[in-house]
Short mmCIF file of C-alpha atoms in Angstrom, two decimals:
data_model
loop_
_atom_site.label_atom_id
_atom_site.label_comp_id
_atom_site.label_asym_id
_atom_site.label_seq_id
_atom_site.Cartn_x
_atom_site.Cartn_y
_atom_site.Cartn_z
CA UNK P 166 0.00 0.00 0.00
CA UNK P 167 1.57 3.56 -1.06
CA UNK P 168 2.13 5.77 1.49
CA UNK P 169 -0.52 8.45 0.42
CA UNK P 170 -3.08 5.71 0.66
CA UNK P 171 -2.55 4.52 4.03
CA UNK P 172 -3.00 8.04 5.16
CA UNK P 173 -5.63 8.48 2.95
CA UNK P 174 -7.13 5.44 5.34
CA UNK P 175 -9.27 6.83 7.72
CA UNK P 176 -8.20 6.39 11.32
CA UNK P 177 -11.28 4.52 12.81
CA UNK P 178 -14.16 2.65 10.62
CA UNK P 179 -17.23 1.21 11.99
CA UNK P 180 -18.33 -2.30 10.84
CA UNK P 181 -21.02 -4.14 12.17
CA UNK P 182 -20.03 -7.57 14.37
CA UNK P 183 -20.97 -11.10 12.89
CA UNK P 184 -21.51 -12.52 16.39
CA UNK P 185 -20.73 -11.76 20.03
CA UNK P 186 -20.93 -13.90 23.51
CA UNK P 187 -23.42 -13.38 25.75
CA UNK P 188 -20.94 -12.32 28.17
CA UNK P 189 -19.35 -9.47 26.53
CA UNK P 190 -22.38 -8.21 25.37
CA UNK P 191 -23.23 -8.05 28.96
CA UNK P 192 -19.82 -6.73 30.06
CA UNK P 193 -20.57 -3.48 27.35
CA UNK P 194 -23.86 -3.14 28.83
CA UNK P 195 -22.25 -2.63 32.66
CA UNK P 196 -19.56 -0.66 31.03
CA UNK P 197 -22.12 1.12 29.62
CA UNK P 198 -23.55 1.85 32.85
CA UNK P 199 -20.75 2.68 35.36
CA UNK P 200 -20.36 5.51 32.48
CA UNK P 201 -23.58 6.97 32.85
CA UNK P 202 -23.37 6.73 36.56
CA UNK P 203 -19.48 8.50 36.47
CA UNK P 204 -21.14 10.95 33.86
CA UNK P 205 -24.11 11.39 35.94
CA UNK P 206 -22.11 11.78 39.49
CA UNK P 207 -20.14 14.60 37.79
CA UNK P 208 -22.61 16.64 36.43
CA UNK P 209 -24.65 16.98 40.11
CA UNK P 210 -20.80 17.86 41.42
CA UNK P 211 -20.80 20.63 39.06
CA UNK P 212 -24.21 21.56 39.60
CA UNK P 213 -24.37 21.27 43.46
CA UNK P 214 -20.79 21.19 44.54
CA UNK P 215 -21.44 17.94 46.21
CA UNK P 216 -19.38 14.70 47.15
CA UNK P 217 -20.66 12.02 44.65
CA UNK P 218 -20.96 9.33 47.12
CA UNK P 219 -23.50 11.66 49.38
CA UNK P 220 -24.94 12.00 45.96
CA UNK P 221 -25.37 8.34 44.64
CA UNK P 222 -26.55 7.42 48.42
CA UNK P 223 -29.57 10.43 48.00
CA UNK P 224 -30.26 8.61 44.78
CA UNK P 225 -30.59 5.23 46.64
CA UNK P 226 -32.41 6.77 49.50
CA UNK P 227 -34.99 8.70 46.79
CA UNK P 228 -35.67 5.33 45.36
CA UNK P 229 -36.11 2.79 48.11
CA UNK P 230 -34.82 4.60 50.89
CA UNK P 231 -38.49 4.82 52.66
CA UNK P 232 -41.45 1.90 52.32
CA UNK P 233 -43.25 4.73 50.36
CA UNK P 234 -40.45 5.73 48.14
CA UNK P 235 -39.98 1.85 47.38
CA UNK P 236 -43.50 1.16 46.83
CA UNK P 237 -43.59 3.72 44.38
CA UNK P 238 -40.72 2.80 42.62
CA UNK P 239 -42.43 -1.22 42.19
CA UNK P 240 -45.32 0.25 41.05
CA UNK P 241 -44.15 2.61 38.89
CA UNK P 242 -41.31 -0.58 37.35
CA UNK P 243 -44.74 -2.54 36.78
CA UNK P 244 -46.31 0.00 34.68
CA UNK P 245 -43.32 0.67 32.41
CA UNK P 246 -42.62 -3.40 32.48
CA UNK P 247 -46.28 -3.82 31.31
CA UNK P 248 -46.25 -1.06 28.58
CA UNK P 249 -42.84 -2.54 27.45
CA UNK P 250 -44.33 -6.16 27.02
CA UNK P 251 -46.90 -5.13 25.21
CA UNK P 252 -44.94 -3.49 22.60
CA UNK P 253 -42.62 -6.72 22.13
CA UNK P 254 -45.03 -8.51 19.52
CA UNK P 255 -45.26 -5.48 17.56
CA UNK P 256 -41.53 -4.84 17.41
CA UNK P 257 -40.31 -8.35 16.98
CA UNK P 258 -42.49 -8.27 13.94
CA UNK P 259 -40.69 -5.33 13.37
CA UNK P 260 -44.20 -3.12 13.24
CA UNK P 261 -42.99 0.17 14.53
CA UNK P 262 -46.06 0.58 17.38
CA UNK P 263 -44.81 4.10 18.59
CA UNK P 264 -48.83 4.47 19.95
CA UNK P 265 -48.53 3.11 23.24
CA UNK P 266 -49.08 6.77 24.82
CA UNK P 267 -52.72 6.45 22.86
CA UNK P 268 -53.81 3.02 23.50
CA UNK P 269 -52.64 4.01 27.41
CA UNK P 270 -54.89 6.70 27.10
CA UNK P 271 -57.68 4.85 25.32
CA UNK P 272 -57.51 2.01 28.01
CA UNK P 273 -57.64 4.38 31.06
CA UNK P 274 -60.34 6.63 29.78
CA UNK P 275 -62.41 3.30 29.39
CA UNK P 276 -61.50 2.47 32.75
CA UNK P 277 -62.36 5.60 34.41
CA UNK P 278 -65.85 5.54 32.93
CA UNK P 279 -66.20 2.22 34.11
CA UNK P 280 -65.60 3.42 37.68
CA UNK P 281 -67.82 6.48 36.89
CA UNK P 282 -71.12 4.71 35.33
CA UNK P 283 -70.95 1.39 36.99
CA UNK P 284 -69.11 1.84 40.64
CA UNK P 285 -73.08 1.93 42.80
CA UNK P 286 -74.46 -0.83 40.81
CA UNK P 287 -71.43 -4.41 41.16
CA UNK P 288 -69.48 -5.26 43.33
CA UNK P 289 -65.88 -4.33 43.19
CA UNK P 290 -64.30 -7.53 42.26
CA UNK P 291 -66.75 -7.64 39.34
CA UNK P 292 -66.26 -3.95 38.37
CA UNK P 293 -62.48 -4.97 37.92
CA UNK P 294 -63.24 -8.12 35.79
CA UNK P 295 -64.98 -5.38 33.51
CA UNK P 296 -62.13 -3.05 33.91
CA UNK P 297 -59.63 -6.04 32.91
CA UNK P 298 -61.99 -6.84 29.48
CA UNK P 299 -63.01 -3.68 28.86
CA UNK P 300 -59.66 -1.08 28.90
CA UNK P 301 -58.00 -3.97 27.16
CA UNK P 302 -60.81 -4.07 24.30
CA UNK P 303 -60.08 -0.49 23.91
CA UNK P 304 -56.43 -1.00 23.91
CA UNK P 305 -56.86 -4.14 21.25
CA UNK P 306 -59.17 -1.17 19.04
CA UNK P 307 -56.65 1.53 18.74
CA UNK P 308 -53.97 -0.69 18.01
CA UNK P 309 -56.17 -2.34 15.04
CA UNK P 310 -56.84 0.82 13.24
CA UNK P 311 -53.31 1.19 12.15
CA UNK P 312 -52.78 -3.08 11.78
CA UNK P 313 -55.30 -2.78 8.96
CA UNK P 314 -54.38 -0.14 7.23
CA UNK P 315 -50.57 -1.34 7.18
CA UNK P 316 -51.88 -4.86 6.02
CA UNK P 317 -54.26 -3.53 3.02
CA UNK P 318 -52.80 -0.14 2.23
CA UNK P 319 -49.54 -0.41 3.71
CA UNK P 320 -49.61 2.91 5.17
CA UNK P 321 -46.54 4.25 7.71
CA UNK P 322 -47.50 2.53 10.57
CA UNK P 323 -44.87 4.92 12.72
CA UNK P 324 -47.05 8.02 11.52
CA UNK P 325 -50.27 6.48 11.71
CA UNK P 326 -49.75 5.29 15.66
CA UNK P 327 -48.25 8.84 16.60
CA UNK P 328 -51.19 10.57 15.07
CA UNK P 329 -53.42 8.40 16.88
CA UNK P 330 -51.70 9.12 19.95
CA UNK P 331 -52.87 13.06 19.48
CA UNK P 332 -56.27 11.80 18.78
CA UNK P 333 -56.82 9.70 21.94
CA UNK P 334 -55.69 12.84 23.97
CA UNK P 335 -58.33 15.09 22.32
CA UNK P 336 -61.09 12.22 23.33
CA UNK P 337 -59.57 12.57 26.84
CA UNK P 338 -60.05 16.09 26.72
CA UNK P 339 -63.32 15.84 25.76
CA UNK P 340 -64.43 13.29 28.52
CA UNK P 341 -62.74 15.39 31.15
CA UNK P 342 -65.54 18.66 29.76
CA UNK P 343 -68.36 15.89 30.91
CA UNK P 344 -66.64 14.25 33.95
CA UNK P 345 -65.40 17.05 35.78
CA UNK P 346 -65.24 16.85 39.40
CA UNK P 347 -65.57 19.70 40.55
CA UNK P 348 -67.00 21.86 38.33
CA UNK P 349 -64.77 24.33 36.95
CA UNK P 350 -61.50 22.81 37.79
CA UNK P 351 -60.76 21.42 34.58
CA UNK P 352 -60.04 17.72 35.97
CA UNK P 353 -61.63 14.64 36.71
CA UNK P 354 -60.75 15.02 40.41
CA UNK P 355 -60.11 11.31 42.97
CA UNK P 356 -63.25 8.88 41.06
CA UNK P 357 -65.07 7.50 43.51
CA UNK P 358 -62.84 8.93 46.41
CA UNK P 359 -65.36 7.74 49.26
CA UNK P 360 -66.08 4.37 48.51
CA UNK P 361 -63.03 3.09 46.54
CA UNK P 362 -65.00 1.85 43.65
CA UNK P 363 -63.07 0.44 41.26
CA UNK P 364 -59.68 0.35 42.91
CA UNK P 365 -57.46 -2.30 43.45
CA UNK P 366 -57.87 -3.93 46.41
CA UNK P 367 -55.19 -5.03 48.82
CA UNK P 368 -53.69 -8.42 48.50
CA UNK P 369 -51.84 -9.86 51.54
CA UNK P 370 -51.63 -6.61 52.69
CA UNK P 371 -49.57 -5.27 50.16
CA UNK P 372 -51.13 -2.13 47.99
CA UNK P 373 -49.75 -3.02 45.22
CA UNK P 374 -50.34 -6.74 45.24
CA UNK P 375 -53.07 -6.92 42.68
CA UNK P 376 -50.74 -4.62 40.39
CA UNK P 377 -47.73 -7.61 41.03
CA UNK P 378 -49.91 -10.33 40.35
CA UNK P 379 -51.74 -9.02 37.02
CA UNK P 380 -48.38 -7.62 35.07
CA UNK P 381 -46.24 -10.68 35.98
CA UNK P 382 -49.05 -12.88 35.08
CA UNK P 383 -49.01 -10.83 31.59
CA UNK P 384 -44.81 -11.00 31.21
CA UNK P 385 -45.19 -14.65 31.81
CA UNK P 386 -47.79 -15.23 29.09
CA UNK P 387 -46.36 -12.57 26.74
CA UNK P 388 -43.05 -14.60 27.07
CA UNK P 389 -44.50 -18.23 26.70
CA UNK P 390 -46.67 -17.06 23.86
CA UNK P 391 -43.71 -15.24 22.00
CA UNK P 392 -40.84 -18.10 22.89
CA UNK P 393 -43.27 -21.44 22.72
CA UNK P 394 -46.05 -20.91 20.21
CA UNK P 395 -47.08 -21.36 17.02
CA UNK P 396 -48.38 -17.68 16.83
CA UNK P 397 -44.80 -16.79 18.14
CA UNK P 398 -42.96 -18.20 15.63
CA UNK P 399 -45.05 -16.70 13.00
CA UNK P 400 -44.35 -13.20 14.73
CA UNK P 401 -40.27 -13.63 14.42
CA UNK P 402 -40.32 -15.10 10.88
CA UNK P 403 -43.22 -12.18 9.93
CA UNK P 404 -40.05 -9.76 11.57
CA UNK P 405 -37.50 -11.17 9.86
CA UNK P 406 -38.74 -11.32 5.78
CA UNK P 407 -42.93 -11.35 4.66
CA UNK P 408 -41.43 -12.49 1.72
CA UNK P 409 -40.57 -15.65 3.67
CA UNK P 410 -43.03 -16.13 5.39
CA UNK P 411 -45.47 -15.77 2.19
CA UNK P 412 -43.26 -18.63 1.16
CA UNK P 413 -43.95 -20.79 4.63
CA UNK P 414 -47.80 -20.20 3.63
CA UNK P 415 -47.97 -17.83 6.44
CA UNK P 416 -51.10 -15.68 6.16
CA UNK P 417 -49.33 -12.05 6.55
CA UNK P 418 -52.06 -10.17 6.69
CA UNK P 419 -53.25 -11.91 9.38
CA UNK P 420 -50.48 -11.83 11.91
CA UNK P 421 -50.00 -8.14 11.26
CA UNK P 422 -53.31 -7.27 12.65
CA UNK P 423 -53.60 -10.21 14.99
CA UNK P 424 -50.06 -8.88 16.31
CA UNK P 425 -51.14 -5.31 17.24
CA UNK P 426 -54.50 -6.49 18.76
CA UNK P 427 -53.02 -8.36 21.10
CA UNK P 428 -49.64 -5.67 21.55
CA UNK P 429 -52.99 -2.84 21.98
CA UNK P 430 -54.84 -4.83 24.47
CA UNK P 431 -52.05 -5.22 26.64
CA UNK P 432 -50.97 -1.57 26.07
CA UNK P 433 -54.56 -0.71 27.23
CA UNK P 434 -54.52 -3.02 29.96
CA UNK P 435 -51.40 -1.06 31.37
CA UNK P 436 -54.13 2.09 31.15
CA UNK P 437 -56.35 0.68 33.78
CA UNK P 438 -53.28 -0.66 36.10
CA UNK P 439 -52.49 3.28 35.85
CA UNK P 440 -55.88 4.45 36.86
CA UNK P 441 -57.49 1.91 38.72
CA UNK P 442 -54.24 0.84 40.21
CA UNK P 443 -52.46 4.21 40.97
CA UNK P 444 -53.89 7.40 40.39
CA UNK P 445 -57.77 6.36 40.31
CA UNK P 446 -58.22 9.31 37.84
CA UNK P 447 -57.55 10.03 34.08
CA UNK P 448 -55.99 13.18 32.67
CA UNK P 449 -54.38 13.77 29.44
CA UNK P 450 -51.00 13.18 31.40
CA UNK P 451 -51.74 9.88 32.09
CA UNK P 452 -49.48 7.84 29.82
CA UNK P 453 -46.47 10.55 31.06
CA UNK P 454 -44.37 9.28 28.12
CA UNK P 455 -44.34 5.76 29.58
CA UNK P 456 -45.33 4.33 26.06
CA UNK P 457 -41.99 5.71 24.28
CA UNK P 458 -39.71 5.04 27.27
CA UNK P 459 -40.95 1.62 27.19
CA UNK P 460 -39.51 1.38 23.70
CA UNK P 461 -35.97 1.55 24.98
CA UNK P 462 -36.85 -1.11 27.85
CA UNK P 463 -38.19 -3.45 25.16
CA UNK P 464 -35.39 -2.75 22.88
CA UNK P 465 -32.98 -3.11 25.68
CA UNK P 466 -34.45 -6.17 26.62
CA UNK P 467 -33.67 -7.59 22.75
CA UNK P 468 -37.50 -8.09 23.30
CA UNK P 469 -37.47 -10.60 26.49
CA UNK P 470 -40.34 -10.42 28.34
CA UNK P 471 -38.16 -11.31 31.65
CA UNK P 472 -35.23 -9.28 30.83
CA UNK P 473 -37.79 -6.45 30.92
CA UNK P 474 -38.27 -6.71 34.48
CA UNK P 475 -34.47 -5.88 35.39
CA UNK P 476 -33.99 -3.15 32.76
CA UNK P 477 -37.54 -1.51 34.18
CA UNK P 478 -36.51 -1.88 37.46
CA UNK P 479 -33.02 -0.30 36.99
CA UNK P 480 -34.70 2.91 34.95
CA UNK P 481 -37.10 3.58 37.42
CA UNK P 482 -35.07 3.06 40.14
CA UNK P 483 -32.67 5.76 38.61
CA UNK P 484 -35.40 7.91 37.85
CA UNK P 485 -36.86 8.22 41.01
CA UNK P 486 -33.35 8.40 42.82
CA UNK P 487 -33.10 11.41 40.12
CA UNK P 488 -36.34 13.19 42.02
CA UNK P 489 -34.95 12.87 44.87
CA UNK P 490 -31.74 14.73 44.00
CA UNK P 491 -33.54 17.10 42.39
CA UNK P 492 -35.51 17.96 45.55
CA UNK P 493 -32.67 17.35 48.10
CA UNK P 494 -30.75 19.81 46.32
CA UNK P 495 -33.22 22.57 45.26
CA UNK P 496 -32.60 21.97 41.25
CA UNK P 497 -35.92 22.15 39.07
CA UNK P 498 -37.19 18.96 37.65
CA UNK P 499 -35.27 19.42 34.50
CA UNK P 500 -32.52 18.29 36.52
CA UNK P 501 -33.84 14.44 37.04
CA UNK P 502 -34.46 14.47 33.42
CA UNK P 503 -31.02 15.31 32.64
CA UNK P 504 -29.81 13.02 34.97
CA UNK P 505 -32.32 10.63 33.25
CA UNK P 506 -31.46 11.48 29.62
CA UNK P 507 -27.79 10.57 30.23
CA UNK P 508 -28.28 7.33 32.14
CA UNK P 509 -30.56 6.26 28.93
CA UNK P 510 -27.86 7.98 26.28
CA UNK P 511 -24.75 5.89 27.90
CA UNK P 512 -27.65 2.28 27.81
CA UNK P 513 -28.49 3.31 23.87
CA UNK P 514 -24.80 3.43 23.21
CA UNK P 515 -23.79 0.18 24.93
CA UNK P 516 -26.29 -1.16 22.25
CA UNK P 517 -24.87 0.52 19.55
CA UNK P 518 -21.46 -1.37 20.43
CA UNK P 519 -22.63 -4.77 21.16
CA UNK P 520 -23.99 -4.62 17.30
CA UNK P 521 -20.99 -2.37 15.78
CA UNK P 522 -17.06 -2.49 16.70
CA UNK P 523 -14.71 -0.16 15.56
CA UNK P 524 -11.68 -0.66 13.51
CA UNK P 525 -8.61 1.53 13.85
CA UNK P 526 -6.24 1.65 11.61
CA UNK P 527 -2.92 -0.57 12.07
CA UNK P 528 -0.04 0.72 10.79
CA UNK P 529 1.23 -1.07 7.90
CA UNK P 530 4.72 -0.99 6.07
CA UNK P 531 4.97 0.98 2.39
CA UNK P 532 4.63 -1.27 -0.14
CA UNK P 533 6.64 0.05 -3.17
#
């Protein structure tokens, strides 16, 4: 090689990797992290002029440092684990659901008119069984709108689940004009504050309990369905080429819009864990962006249903730590989200290397 073109070589190229252990993929990923948290720990120095370790333990002690604190952080790791399974069909089969916000939305304004119309007249354990069927109906209806369309027409599926996510906020709006509590204030107000209509009960004691059961009873099925059936399989090969799976005599069409009914029901389900399970009312704030963090968890996850729970666990746990900071310290709540954003950036880009290397250039003798 003649000297101009070696330096003509350029210093660093990125190639993608044909294969890489499970273990070093998993060493990048806590590389990845210890980053973020360096990254993290001296950007609150800078900010607050504080010793890091004081800083990582307020970050512990925000997120599980009291039983509230912890409970809120398991409840609020259930909710993004439940949002993140449901988008796994969609995204295996490599239908870009970025609606999860709207079929959240859908699901919990279903749920809170549930509790509104038919909290006197059954029993709670019966109003829930409605809840259950009928947020994740909703759910399974906003997620079909776009499934046909991409199967007959195939429209931009990323567009059309955005838009809708816009749309379901206006019908929230609307429903707030005829269920506000009180009048005037704009908001739905605590549903059915005095008799606990349509709230989750307590199981073993634990306030959360009914939240635990349902959304690990959901992973589990999400993951046996994906890994061990025939529906599953069709999913992956759908994801991987329709042209294949034309070939295996798989009915396309049909898994496309069976996939996102069943990805929107559980996406809707997740509404009614939010509102009957947490906040017992509905707002247009409901989703709070859950739907597109969730992406990262599932993508994170390389779509595992019980990877999920870790990577949930671990961003929640750093985003309420985050709060905490931000309070501790007096910093506005643009500061958590920093704090947030990096902690996510530093996870994205552990990804990126697990799929890419890079190359640098060797130095090589002239060849005349």
């Amino acid at each position: 090689m003649s000297k101009d073109a070696v330096n003509k070589e350029l210093f660093v190229r990125v190639s993608k990797r044909d294969s890489i252990s499970q273990k070093k993929a998993w060493g990048i990923r806590f590389a990845g992290i210890a980053l973020s948290l360096i990254v993290c720990a001296l950007v609150i120095v800078a900010i607050v002029n504080e010793n890091p370790i004081r800083v990582y333990m307020g970050i512990i002690n925000g997120a599980i440092g009291a039983k509230r604190r912890f409970w809120v952080t398991i409840r609020e790791a259930l909710t993004l684990l439940i949002i993140a399974v449901g988008l796994t069909p969609a995204f295996k089969m490599k239908f870009w659901n970025i609606g999860a916000e709207g079929q959240i939305l859908m699901g919990g304004t279903v749920t809170a008119a549930m509790m509104i119309y038919f909290g006197d007249v059954m029993p709670n354990w019966l109003l829930l069984i409605v809840i259950f069927i009928a947020s994740s109906l909703a759910g399974l209806l906003w997620g079909l709108l776009p499934a046909v369309f991409k199967a007959y027409y195939n429209t931009n599926e990323t567009l059309f689940t955005l838009m809708l996510n816009y749309v379901a906020m206006q019908i929230v709006t609307f429903c707030i004009v005829f269920w506000e509590n009180p009048t005037g204030s704009n908001t739905v107000g605590i549903i059915n504050g005095a008799t606990a209509k349509g709230w989750f009960s307590k199981i073993f004691g634990l306030q959360y309990g009914l939240n635990i059961i349902v959304v690990l009873a959901v992973t589990l099925i999400v993951f046996l369905y994906m890994k061990h059936s025939k529906q599953g399989y069709e999913i992956a090969v759908v994801g991987e080429s329709q042209n294949t799976a034309r070939y295996a005599g798989i009915n396309v069409k049909k898994v496309i819009i069976r996939t996102m009914m069943i990805s929107g029901a559980v996406c809707g389900l997740a509404g009614s864990i939010i509102v009957s399970g947490a906040s017992h009312t509905i707002s247009t704030s409901t989703a709070g962006g859950r739907g597109f963090t969730a992406i990262i968890v599932a993508w994170m996850s390389k779509f595992n249903p019980l990877a999920m729970i870790g990577v949930s666990l671990f961003l929640v746990f750093m985003q309420q730590g985050s709060i905490q900071i931000a309070s501790q310290y007096g910093l506005n709540t643009n500061a958590s989200d920093i704090i947030t954003g990096i902690l996510i950036f530093f996870l994205i880009g552990s990804e990126f290397f697990i799929s890419y290397k890079l190359d640098f250039r060797k130095k090589s003798k002239e060849v005349k």
